[in-house]
Amino acid sequence: MKIILVRHGQTEGNKVHKFIGGRTDEPVSREGLEALRGRTYPQPDHVFSSPMLRCIQTAETIFGGCRPELAEGFRECDFGILEGKTHEELLGDPAYDAFIGTEGADTFPGGESIPAFNARCLETLRETVETSRQRGYRSIACCVHGGVIMAVLSQVIEGSSYYGWNVKNGEGYILEIDETKWKEGQLDGTVTCGIDHRIYT
């Protein structure tokens, strides 16, 4: 099975590098929508999406006006006190400075635990794959958040790191898996290519 993982289009918050997580349901900006329309994406048998507006809009824009199936577990991480602020605005906040000191391996102050977020994302993808296997889909797309892509791939691709899978808005990866092995709990896969402006324009 091919899984097309796509990060949503750029929002106004993304443009100025704010932490836009699970508490902020902002839309894709006009500029972001134009960028999405200027690209061509592989077309799947079925589309899943985070329930957040920016992901739904992205799915509808790049996959022919489809109505994506929503997966609550693909919601972006709750960034707590970081939500809606930039790195520069947060510098000097003791809770933020302590979080940075852990290299982002702990819990967002006032927000979600990173290990719990990672587990939630992987379990949601596992459930999505099993649903798709039962329905006979050979390729699916998941319009999600950058953090969700990083959480999933860092756990599925052996030897990789969370921040090594960082992607820009509208970009992503194609993950190939053996869905039968996934049903048996062997959650591994291969990234066959990246989705970016060099490949799909």
C-alpha atoms as a printed R data frame, in Angstrom:
    type eleno elety resid chain resno       x      y       z
1   ATOM     1    CA   MET     A     1   0.000  0.000   0.000
2   ATOM     2    CA   LYS     A     2   1.171  3.513  -0.813
3   ATOM     3    CA   ILE     A     3   0.526  6.209   1.767
4   ATOM     4    CA   ILE     A     4   0.828  9.791   0.484
5   ATOM     5    CA   LEU     A     5   1.601 11.980   3.486
6   ATOM     6    CA   VAL     A     6   1.069 15.681   2.761
7   ATOM     7    CA   ARG     A     7   1.509 18.630   5.081
8   ATOM     8    CA   HIS     A     8  -1.258 21.219   4.804
9   ATOM     9    CA   GLY     A     9  -0.846 24.447   2.867
10  ATOM    10    CA   GLN     A    10   0.667 27.537   4.421
11  ATOM    11    CA   THR     A    11  -1.369 29.540   6.925
12  ATOM    12    CA   GLU     A    12  -0.770 33.128   8.021
13  ATOM    13    CA   GLY     A    13   0.695 31.798  11.271
14  ATOM    14    CA   ASN     A    14   3.063 29.483   9.404
15  ATOM    15    CA   LYS     A    15   4.245 32.413   7.303
16  ATOM    16    CA   VAL     A    16   5.589 34.262  10.354
17  ATOM    17    CA   HIS     A    17   6.850 31.066  12.048
18  ATOM    18    CA   LYS     A    18   4.325 30.892  14.870
19  ATOM    19    CA   PHE     A    19   3.633 27.660  16.745
20  ATOM    20    CA   ILE     A    20   0.280 26.671  15.230
21  ATOM    21    CA   GLY     A    21  -0.914 23.491  16.873
22  ATOM    22    CA   GLY     A    22  -4.027 21.682  17.958
23  ATOM    23    CA   ARG     A    23  -5.646 24.718  19.594
24  ATOM    24    CA   THR     A    24  -5.549 27.037  16.578
25  ATOM    25    CA   ASP     A    25  -7.893 26.166  13.720
26  ATOM    26    CA   GLU     A    26  -6.779 28.725  11.168
27  ATOM    27    CA   PRO     A    27  -7.350 28.325   7.418
28  ATOM    28    CA   VAL     A    28  -4.852 28.025   4.608
29  ATOM    29    CA   SER     A    29  -3.955 31.518   3.428
30  ATOM    30    CA   ARG     A    30  -4.776 32.794  -0.060
31  ATOM    31    CA   GLU     A    31  -1.092 32.541  -0.913
32  ATOM    32    CA   GLY     A    32  -1.019 28.994   0.455
33  ATOM    33    CA   LEU     A    33  -3.996 27.920  -1.657
34  ATOM    34    CA   GLU     A    34  -2.421 29.375  -4.789
35  ATOM    35    CA   ALA     A    35   0.762 27.410  -4.109
36  ATOM    36    CA   LEU     A    36  -1.216 24.175  -3.701
37  ATOM    37    CA   ARG     A    37  -3.091 24.758  -6.960
38  ATOM    38    CA   GLY     A    38   0.223 25.191  -8.751
39  ATOM    39    CA   ARG     A    39   1.326 21.644  -7.981
40  ATOM    40    CA   THR     A    40   0.289 18.182  -9.150
41  ATOM    41    CA   TYR     A    41  -0.018 15.398  -6.582
42  ATOM    42    CA   PRO     A    42  -0.361 11.613  -6.961
43  ATOM    43    CA   GLN     A    43  -4.060 10.728  -6.846
44  ATOM    44    CA   PRO     A    44  -5.013  8.043  -4.270
45  ATOM    45    CA   ASP     A    45  -7.928  5.644  -3.933
46  ATOM    46    CA   HIS     A    46  -9.090  7.458  -0.791
47  ATOM    47    CA   VAL     A    47  -8.207 10.536   1.271
48  ATOM    48    CA   PHE     A    48  -7.984 10.869   5.040
49  ATOM    49    CA   SER     A    49  -7.421 14.141   6.882
50  ATOM    50    CA   SER     A    50  -6.822 15.741  10.220
51  ATOM    51    CA   PRO     A    51 -10.099 17.342  11.393
52  ATOM    52    CA   MET     A    52  -8.471 20.772  11.396
53  ATOM    53    CA   LEU     A    53  -9.599 23.269   8.740
54  ATOM    54    CA   ARG     A    54  -6.190 23.769   7.134
55  ATOM    55    CA   CYS     A    55  -5.867 20.049   6.405
56  ATOM    56    CA   ILE     A    56  -9.419 19.665   5.108
57  ATOM    57    CA   GLN     A    57  -8.916 22.646   2.788
58  ATOM    58    CA   THR     A    58  -5.654 21.161   1.529
59  ATOM    59    CA   ALA     A    59  -7.269 17.795   0.811
60  ATOM    60    CA   GLU     A    60 -10.158 19.400  -1.059
61  ATOM    61    CA   THR     A    61  -7.763 21.570  -3.081
62  ATOM    62    CA   ILE     A    62  -5.209 18.987  -4.195
63  ATOM    63    CA   PHE     A    63  -7.417 15.925  -4.546
64  ATOM    64    CA   GLY     A    64 -10.118 17.111  -6.919
65  ATOM    65    CA   GLY     A    65 -12.601 18.621  -4.502
66  ATOM    66    CA   CYS     A    66 -12.989 15.373  -2.529
67  ATOM    67    CA   ARG     A    67 -14.559 15.248   0.920
68  ATOM    68    CA   PRO     A    68 -11.825 13.641   3.026
69  ATOM    69    CA   GLU     A    69 -12.543 11.127   5.761
70  ATOM    70    CA   LEU     A    70 -11.572 12.726   9.073
71  ATOM    71    CA   ALA     A    71  -9.289 11.021  11.592
72  ATOM    72    CA   GLU     A    72  -9.323 12.771  14.969
73  ATOM    73    CA   GLY     A    73  -5.980 11.250  15.977
74  ATOM    74    CA   PHE     A    74  -4.224 13.151  13.183
75  ATOM    75    CA   ARG     A    75  -4.898 16.481  14.957
76  ATOM    76    CA   GLU     A    76  -1.725 18.530  15.486
77  ATOM    77    CA   CYS     A    77   0.041 18.490  18.841
78  ATOM    78    CA   ASP     A    78  -1.206 20.822  21.576
79  ATOM    79    CA   PHE     A    79   1.689 23.267  21.978
80  ATOM    80    CA   GLY     A    80   0.446 24.674  25.287
81  ATOM    81    CA   ILE     A    81   1.965 28.071  26.135
82  ATOM    82    CA   LEU     A    82   3.794 28.069  22.785
83  ATOM    83    CA   GLU     A    83   0.544 28.198  20.810
84  ATOM    84    CA   GLY     A    84   0.237 31.226  18.549
85  ATOM    85    CA   LYS     A    85   3.666 32.618  19.467
86  ATOM    86    CA   THR     A    86   7.058 32.717  17.798
87  ATOM    87    CA   HIS     A    87  10.351 31.455  19.162
88  ATOM    88    CA   GLU     A    88  11.513 35.039  19.626
89  ATOM    89    CA   GLU     A    89   8.392 35.968  21.599
90  ATOM    90    CA   LEU     A    90   8.905 33.027  23.937
91  ATOM    91    CA   LEU     A    91  12.593 33.491  24.683
92  ATOM    92    CA   GLY     A    92  13.090 34.388  28.324
93  ATOM    93    CA   ASP     A    93   9.998 32.499  29.498
94  ATOM    94    CA   PRO     A    94  11.388 30.073  32.121
95  ATOM    95    CA   ALA     A    95   9.042 27.246  31.073
96  ATOM    96    CA   TYR     A    96   9.968 27.658  27.408
97  ATOM    97    CA   ASP     A    97  13.686 27.897  28.135
98  ATOM    98    CA   ALA     A    98  13.469 24.694  30.183
99  ATOM    99    CA   PHE     A    99  11.628 22.955  27.343
100 ATOM   100    CA   ILE     A   100  14.283 24.047  24.835
101 ATOM   101    CA   GLY     A   101  16.890 22.676  27.233
102 ATOM   102    CA   THR     A   102  15.427 19.186  26.756
103 ATOM   103    CA   GLU     A   103  15.808 19.576  22.968
104 ATOM   104    CA   GLY     A   104  12.048 19.195  22.621
105 ATOM   105    CA   ALA     A   105  11.977 15.674  24.043
106 ATOM   106    CA   ASP     A   106   9.577 16.288  26.916
107 ATOM   107    CA   THR     A   107   6.111 17.828  27.280
108 ATOM   108    CA   PHE     A   108   5.106 21.170  25.775
109 ATOM   109    CA   PRO     A   109   4.567 23.478  28.792
110 ATOM   110    CA   GLY     A   110   0.838 23.466  29.442
111 ATOM   111    CA   GLY     A   111   0.341 21.210  26.432
112 ATOM   112    CA   GLU     A   112   0.758 17.682  25.174
113 ATOM   113    CA   SER     A   113   3.435 15.141  25.989
114 ATOM   114    CA   ILE     A   114   5.601 14.499  22.943
115 ATOM   115    CA   PRO     A   115   5.814 10.729  23.553
116 ATOM   116    CA   ALA     A   116   2.013 10.613  23.879
117 ATOM   117    CA   PHE     A   117   1.605 12.656  20.694
118 ATOM   118    CA   ASN     A   118   3.938 10.339  18.790
119 ATOM   119    CA   ALA     A   119   2.053  7.268  20.008
120 ATOM   120    CA   ARG     A   120  -1.309  8.850  19.079
121 ATOM   121    CA   CYS     A   121  -0.172  9.625  15.530
122 ATOM   122    CA   LEU     A   122   1.240  6.158  14.898
123 ATOM   123    CA   GLU     A   123  -1.842  4.432  16.301
124 ATOM   124    CA   THR     A   124  -4.101  6.586  14.113
125 ATOM   125    CA   LEU     A   125  -2.087  5.689  11.010
126 ATOM   126    CA   ARG     A   126  -2.236  2.018  11.984
127 ATOM   127    CA   GLU     A   127  -6.023  2.233  12.282
128 ATOM   128    CA   THR     A   128  -6.230  4.088   8.967
129 ATOM   129    CA   VAL     A   129  -4.146  1.420   7.248
130 ATOM   130    CA   GLU     A   130  -6.302 -1.391   8.656
131 ATOM   131    CA   THR     A   131  -9.508  0.359   7.542
132 ATOM   132    CA   SER     A   132  -8.004  0.835   4.088
133 ATOM   133    CA   ARG     A   133  -6.843 -2.792   3.918
134 ATOM   134    CA   GLN     A   134 -10.341 -4.011   4.718
135 ATOM   135    CA   ARG     A   135 -11.807 -1.762   2.008
136 ATOM   136    CA   GLY     A   136  -9.267 -2.864  -0.574
137 ATOM   137    CA   TYR     A   137  -7.506  0.470  -1.101
138 ATOM   138    CA   ARG     A   138  -4.064  0.224  -2.688
139 ATOM   139    CA   SER     A   139  -3.158  3.878  -2.181
140 ATOM   140    CA   ILE     A   140  -4.348  6.453   0.330
141 ATOM   141    CA   ALA     A   141  -3.498 10.061   1.114
142 ATOM   142    CA   CYS     A   142  -3.317 11.615   4.557
143 ATOM   143    CA   CYS     A   143  -3.499 15.426   4.702
144 ATOM   144    CA   VAL     A   144  -1.993 16.167   8.066
145 ATOM   145    CA   HIS     A   145   0.403 18.413   9.966
146 ATOM   146    CA   GLY     A   146   4.169 18.628   9.855
147 ATOM   147    CA   GLY     A   147   4.427 17.267  13.372
148 ATOM   148    CA   VAL     A   148   2.246 14.273  12.497
149 ATOM   149    CA   ILE     A   149   4.466 13.385   9.532
150 ATOM   150    CA   MET     A   150   7.587 13.641  11.680
151 ATOM   151    CA   ALA     A   151   6.013 11.600  14.471
152 ATOM   152    CA   VAL     A   152   4.939  8.802  12.139
153 ATOM   153    CA   LEU     A   153   8.024  8.468   9.966
154 ATOM   154    CA   SER     A   154  10.514  8.695  12.827
155 ATOM   155    CA   GLN     A   155   8.827  5.621  14.335
156 ATOM   156    CA   VAL     A   156   8.280  3.652  11.122
157 ATOM   157    CA   ILE     A   157  11.611  4.237   9.374
158 ATOM   158    CA   GLU     A   158  14.290  2.502  11.411
159 ATOM   159    CA   GLY     A   159  17.249  4.637  12.423
160 ATOM   160    CA   SER     A   160  15.643  7.947  11.504
161 ATOM   161    CA   SER     A   161  15.097 11.010  13.696
162 ATOM   162    CA   TYR     A   162  12.005 13.106  14.377
163 ATOM   163    CA   TYR     A   163  13.391 16.378  13.029
164 ATOM   164    CA   GLY     A   164  14.922 14.629  10.023
165 ATOM   165    CA   TRP     A   165  11.411 14.395   8.490
166 ATOM   166    CA   ASN     A   166  10.610 18.106   8.689
167 ATOM   167    CA   VAL     A   167   8.727 19.264   5.558
168 ATOM   168    CA   LYS     A   168   7.491 22.564   4.157
169 ATOM   169    CA   ASN     A   169   3.825 23.389   3.639
170 ATOM   170    CA   GLY     A   170   2.259 21.425   0.786
171 ATOM   171    CA   GLU     A   171   5.105 18.915   0.726
172 ATOM   172    CA   GLY     A   172   5.473 15.423   2.108
173 ATOM   173    CA   TYR     A   173   6.508 11.847   1.445
174 ATOM   174    CA   ILE     A   174   5.233  8.652  -0.131
175 ATOM   175    CA   LEU     A   175   5.470  5.738   2.291
176 ATOM   176    CA   GLU     A   176   5.178  2.165   1.001
177 ATOM   177    CA   ILE     A   177   4.184 -0.553   3.460
178 ATOM   178    CA   ASP     A   178   3.107 -4.177   3.586
179 ATOM   179    CA   GLU     A   179  -0.355 -3.743   5.094
180 ATOM   180    CA   THR     A   180  -0.576 -7.440   6.011
181 ATOM   181    CA   LYS     A   181   2.550 -7.140   8.146
182 ATOM   182    CA   TRP     A   182   1.118 -3.985   9.709
183 ATOM   183    CA   LYS     A   183  -1.966 -5.958  10.684
184 ATOM   184    CA   GLU     A   184   0.394 -8.348  12.478
185 ATOM   185    CA   GLY     A   185   2.126 -5.482  14.279
186 ATOM   186    CA   GLN     A   186   5.233 -5.111  12.096
187 ATOM   187    CA   LEU     A   187   5.020 -1.352  11.619
188 ATOM   188    CA   ASP     A   188   7.820 -0.667   9.173
189 ATOM   189    CA   GLY     A   189   7.963  0.796   5.684
190 ATOM   190    CA   THR     A   190   9.997  2.503   2.992
191 ATOM   191    CA   VAL     A   191   9.891  6.118   1.872
192 ATOM   192    CA   THR     A   192  10.068  5.945  -1.918
193 ATOM   193    CA   CYS     A   193  10.223  9.667  -2.664
194 ATOM   194    CA   GLY     A   194   9.522 13.105  -1.332
195 ATOM   195    CA   ILE     A   195   6.672 15.307  -2.520
196 ATOM   196    CA   ASP     A   196   8.120 18.697  -3.231
197 ATOM   197    CA   HIS     A   197   8.221 21.396  -5.874
198 ATOM   198    CA   ARG     A   198  11.029 19.672  -7.775
199 ATOM   199    CA   ILE     A   199   9.022 16.509  -8.381
200 ATOM   200    CA   TYR     A   200   5.391 17.557  -8.562
201 ATOM   201    CA   THR     A   201   4.946 20.858 -10.413
